[in-house]
mmCIF file of C-alpha atoms and ligand atoms in Angstrom:
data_model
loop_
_atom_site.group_PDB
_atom_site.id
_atom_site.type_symbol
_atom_site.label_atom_id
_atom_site.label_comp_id
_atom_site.label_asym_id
_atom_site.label_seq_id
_atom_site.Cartn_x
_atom_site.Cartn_y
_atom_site.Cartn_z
ATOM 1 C CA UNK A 27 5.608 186.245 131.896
ATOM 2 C CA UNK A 28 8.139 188.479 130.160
ATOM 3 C CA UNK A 29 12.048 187.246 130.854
ATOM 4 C CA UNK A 30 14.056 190.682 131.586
ATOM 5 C CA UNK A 31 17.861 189.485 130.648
ATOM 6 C CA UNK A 32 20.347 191.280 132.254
ATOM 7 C CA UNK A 33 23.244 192.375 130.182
ATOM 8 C CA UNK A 34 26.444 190.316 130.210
ATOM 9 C CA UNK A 35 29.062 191.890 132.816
ATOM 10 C CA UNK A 36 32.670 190.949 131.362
ATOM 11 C CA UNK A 37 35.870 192.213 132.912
ATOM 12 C CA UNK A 38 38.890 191.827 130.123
ATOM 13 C CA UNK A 39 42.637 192.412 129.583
ATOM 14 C CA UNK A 40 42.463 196.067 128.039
ATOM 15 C CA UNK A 41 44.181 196.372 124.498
ATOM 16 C CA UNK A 42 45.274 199.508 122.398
ATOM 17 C CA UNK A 43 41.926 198.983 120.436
ATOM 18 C CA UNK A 44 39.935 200.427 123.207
ATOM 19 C CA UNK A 45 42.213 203.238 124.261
ATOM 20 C CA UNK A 46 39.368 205.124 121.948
ATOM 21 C CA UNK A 47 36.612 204.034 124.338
ATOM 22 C CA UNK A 48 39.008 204.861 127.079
ATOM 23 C CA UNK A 49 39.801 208.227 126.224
ATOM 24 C CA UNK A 50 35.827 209.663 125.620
ATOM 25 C CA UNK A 51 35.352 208.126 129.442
ATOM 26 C CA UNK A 52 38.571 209.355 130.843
ATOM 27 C CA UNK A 53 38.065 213.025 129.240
ATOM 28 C CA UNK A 54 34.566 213.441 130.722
ATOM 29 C CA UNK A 55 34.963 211.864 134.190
ATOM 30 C CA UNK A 56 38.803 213.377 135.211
ATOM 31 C CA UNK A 57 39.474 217.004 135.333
ATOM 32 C CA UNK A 58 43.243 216.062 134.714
ATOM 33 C CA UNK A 59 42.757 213.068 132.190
ATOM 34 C CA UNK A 60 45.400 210.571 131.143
ATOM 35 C CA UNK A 61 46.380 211.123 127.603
ATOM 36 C CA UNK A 62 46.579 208.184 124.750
ATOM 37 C CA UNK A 63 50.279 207.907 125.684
ATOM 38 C CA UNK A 64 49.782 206.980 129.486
ATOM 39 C CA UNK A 65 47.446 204.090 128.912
ATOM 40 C CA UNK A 66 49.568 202.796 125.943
ATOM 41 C CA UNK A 67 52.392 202.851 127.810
ATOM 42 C CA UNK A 68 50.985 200.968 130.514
ATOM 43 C CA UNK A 69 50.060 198.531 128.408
ATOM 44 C CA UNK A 70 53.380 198.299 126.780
ATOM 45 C CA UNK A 71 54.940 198.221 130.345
ATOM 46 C CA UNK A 72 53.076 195.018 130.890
ATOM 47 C CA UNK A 73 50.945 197.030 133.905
ATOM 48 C CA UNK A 74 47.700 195.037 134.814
ATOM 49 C CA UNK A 75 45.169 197.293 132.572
ATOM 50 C CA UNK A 76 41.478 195.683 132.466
ATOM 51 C CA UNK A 77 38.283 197.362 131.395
ATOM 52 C CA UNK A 78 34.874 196.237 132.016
ATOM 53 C CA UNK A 79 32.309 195.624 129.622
ATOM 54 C CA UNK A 80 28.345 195.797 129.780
ATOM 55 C CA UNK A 81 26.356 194.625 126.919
ATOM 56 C CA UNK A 82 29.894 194.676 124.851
ATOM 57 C CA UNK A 83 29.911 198.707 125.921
ATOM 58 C CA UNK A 84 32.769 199.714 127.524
ATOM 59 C CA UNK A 85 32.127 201.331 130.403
ATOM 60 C CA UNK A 86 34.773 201.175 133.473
ATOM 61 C CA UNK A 87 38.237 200.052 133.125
ATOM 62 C CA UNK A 88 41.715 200.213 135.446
ATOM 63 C CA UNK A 89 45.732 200.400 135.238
ATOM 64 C CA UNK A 90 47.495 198.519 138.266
ATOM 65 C CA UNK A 91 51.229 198.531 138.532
ATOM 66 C CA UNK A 92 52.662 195.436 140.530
ATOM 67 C CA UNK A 93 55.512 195.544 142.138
ATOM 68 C CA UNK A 94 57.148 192.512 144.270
ATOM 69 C CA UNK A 95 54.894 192.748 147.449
ATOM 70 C CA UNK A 96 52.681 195.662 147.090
ATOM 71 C CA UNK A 97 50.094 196.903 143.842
ATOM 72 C CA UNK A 98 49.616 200.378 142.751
ATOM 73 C CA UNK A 99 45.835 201.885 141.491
ATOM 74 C CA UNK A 100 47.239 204.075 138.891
ATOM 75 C CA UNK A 101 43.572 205.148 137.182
ATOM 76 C CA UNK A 102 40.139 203.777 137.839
ATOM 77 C CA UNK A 103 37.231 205.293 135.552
ATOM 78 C CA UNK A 104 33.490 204.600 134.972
ATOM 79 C CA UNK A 105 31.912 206.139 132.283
ATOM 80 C CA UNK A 106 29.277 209.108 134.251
ATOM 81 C CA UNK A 107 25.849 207.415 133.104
ATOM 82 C CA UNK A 108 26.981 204.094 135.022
ATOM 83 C CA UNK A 109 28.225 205.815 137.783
ATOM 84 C CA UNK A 110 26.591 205.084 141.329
ATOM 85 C CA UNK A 111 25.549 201.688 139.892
ATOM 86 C CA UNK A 112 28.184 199.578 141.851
ATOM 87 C CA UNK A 113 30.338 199.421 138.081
ATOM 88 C CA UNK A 114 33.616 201.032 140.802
ATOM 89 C CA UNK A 115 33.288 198.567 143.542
ATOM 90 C CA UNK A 116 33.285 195.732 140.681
ATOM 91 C CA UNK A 117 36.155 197.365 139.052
ATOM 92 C CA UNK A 118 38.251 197.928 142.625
ATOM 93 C CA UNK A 119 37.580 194.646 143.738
ATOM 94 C CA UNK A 120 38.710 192.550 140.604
ATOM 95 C CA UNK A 121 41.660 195.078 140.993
ATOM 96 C CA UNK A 122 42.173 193.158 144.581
ATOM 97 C CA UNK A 123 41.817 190.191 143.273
ATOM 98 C CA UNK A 124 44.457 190.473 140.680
ATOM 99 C CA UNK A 125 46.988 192.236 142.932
ATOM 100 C CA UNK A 126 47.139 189.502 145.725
ATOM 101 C CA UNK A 127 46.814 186.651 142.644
ATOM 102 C CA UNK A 128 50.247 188.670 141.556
ATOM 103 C CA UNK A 129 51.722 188.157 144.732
ATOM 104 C CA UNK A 130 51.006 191.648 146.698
ATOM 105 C CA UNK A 131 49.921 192.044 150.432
ATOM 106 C CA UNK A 132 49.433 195.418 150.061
ATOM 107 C CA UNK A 133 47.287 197.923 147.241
ATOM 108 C CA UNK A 134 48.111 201.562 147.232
ATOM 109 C CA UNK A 135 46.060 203.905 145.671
ATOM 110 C CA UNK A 136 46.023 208.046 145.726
ATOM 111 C CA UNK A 137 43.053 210.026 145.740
ATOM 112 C CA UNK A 138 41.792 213.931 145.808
ATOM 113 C CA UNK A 139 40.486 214.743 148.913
ATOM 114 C CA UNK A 140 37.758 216.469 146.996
ATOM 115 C CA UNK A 141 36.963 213.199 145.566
ATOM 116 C CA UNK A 142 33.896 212.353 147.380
ATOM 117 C CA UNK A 143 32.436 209.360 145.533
ATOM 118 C CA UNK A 144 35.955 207.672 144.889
ATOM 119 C CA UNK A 145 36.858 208.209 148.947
ATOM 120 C CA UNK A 146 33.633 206.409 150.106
ATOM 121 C CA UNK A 147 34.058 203.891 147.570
ATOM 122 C CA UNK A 148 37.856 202.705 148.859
ATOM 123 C CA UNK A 149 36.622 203.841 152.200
ATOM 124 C CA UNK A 150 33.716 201.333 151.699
ATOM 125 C CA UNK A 151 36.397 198.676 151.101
ATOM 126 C CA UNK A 152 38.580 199.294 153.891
ATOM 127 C CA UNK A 153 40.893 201.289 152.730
ATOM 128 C CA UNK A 154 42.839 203.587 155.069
ATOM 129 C CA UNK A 155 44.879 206.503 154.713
ATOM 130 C CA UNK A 156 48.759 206.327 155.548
ATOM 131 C CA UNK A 157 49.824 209.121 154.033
ATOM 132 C CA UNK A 158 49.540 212.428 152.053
ATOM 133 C CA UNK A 159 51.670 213.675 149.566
ATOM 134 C CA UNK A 160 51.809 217.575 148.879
ATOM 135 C CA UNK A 161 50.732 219.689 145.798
ATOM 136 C CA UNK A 162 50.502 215.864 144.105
ATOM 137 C CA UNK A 163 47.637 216.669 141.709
ATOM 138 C CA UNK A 164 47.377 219.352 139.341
ATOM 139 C CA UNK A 165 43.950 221.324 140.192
ATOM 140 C CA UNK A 166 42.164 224.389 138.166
ATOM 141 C CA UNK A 167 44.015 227.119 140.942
ATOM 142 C CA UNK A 168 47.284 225.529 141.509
ATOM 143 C CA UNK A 169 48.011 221.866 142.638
ATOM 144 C CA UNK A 170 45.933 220.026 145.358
ATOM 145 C CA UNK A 171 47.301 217.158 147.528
ATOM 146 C CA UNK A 172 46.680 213.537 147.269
ATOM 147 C CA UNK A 173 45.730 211.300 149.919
ATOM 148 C CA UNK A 174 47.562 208.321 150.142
ATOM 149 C CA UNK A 175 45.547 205.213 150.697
ATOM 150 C CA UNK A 176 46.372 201.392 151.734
ATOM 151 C CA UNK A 177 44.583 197.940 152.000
ATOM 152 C CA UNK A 178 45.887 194.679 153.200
ATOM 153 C CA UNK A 179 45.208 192.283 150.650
ATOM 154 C CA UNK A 180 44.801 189.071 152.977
ATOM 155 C CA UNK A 181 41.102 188.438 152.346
ATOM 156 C CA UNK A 182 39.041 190.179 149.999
ATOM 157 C CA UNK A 183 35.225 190.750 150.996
ATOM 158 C CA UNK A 184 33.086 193.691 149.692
HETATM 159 C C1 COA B 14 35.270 206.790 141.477
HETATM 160 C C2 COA B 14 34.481 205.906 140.511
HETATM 161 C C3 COA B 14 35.474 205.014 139.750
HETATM 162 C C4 COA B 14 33.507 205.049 141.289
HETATM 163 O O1 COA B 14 32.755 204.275 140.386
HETATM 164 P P1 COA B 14 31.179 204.084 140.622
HETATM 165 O O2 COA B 14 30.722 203.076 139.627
HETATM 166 O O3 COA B 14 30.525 205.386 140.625
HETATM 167 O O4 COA B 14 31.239 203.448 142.064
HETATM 168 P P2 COA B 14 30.170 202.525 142.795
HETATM 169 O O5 COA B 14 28.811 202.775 142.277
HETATM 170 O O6 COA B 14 30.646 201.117 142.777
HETATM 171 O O7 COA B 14 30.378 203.020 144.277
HETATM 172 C C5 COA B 14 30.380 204.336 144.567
HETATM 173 C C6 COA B 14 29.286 204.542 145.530
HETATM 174 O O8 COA B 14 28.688 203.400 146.094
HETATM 175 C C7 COA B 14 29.120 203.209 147.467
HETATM 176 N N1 COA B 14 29.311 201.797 147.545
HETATM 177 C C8 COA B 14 29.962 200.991 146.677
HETATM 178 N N2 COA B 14 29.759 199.704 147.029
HETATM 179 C C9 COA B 14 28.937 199.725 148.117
HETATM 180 C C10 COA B 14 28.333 198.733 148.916
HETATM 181 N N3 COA B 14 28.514 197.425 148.665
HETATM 182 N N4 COA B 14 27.560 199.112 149.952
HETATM 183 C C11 COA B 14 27.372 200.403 150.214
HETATM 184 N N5 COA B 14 27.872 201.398 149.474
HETATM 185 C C12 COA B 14 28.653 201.044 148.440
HETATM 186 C C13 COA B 14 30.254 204.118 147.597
HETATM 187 O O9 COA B 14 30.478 204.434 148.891
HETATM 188 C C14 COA B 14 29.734 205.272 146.709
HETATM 189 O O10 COA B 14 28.601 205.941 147.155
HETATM 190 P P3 COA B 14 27.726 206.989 146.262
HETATM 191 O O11 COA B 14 27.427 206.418 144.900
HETATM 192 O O12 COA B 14 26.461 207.109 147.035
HETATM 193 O O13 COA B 14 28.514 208.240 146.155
HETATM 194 C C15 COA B 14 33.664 206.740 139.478
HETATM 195 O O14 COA B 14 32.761 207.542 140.169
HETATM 196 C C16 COA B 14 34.499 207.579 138.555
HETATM 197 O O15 COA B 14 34.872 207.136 137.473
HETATM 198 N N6 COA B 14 34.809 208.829 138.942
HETATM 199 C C17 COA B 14 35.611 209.701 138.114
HETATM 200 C C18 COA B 14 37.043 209.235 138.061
HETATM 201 C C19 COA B 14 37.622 209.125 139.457
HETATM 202 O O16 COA B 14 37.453 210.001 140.280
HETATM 203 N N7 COA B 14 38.377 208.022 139.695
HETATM 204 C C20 COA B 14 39.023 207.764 140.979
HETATM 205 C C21 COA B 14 40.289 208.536 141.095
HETATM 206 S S1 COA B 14 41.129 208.221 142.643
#
């Protein structure tokens, strides 16, 4: 009988050495990418940065600001061949799990409203919109708005 071994899922504090990882994903999956400055700075900032690893690849990875009772999705990225895999939901909820660890009740995310995949994904975890700020994003003819999504943080299921 042949043993098929999965490769080793590891979810890890991101440092500046994988900001080059980072930025191949980030340039290929966002329209509007973070530069090399935003994700060392939020790593400077002390923001809760994590990226996931498969095999030792780098594939997905997350900023999260925390503030005293709520947490704030700043980026979320999987690299495209992993995509549709469930790599998102593993990265969102260990996202959860580290904002109500730091104290928040509440996560806060914004997201396109073209953003298809993303919306069902937070939509799949209960997220709910509460808001929508205007002309938010920059988009390829002018600037697009952002919806404004929420989630309790009381109990985490997926
Ligand atoms: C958004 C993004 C992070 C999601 O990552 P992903 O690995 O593709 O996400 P997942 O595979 O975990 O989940 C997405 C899909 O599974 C669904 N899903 C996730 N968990 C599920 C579950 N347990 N049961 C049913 N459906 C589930 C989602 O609704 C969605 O459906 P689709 O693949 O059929 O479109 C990724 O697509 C990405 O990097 N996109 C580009 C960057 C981006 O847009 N980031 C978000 C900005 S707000």
């Amino acid at each position: 009988m042949n043993a098929v071994l999965e490769p080793v899922v590891e979810m890890l504090p991101m440092s500046a050495r994988d900001i080059d990882d980072i930025l191949r994903i980030e340039y290929r999956v966002y329209s509007h990418p973070w530069s090399r400055a935003n994700f060392t700075d939020s790593i400077d900032s002390g923001y809760s940065c994590w990226v996931c690893r498969v095999g030792g690849e780098l594939i997905g990875y997350f900023v999260l600001m925390l503030a005293v009772d709520e947490a704030h999705l700043l980026t979320i990225g999987v690299i495209e061949k992993r995509q549709g895999l469930g790599f998102g939901a593993r990265l969102l909820r260990h996202a959860m799990e580290v904002a109500r660890l730091g104290g928040a009740a509440t996560l806060l995310l914004e997201v396109r409203p073209s953003n298809e995949r993303a919306l069902a994904l937070y939509r799949h975890f209960g997220f709910r919109q509460i808001g929508v700020r205007r002309g938010y994003y920059a988009a390829s003819a002018g600037r697009e708005d952002a919806l404004v999504l929420a989630r309790a943080l009381e109990e985490i299921r997926a």
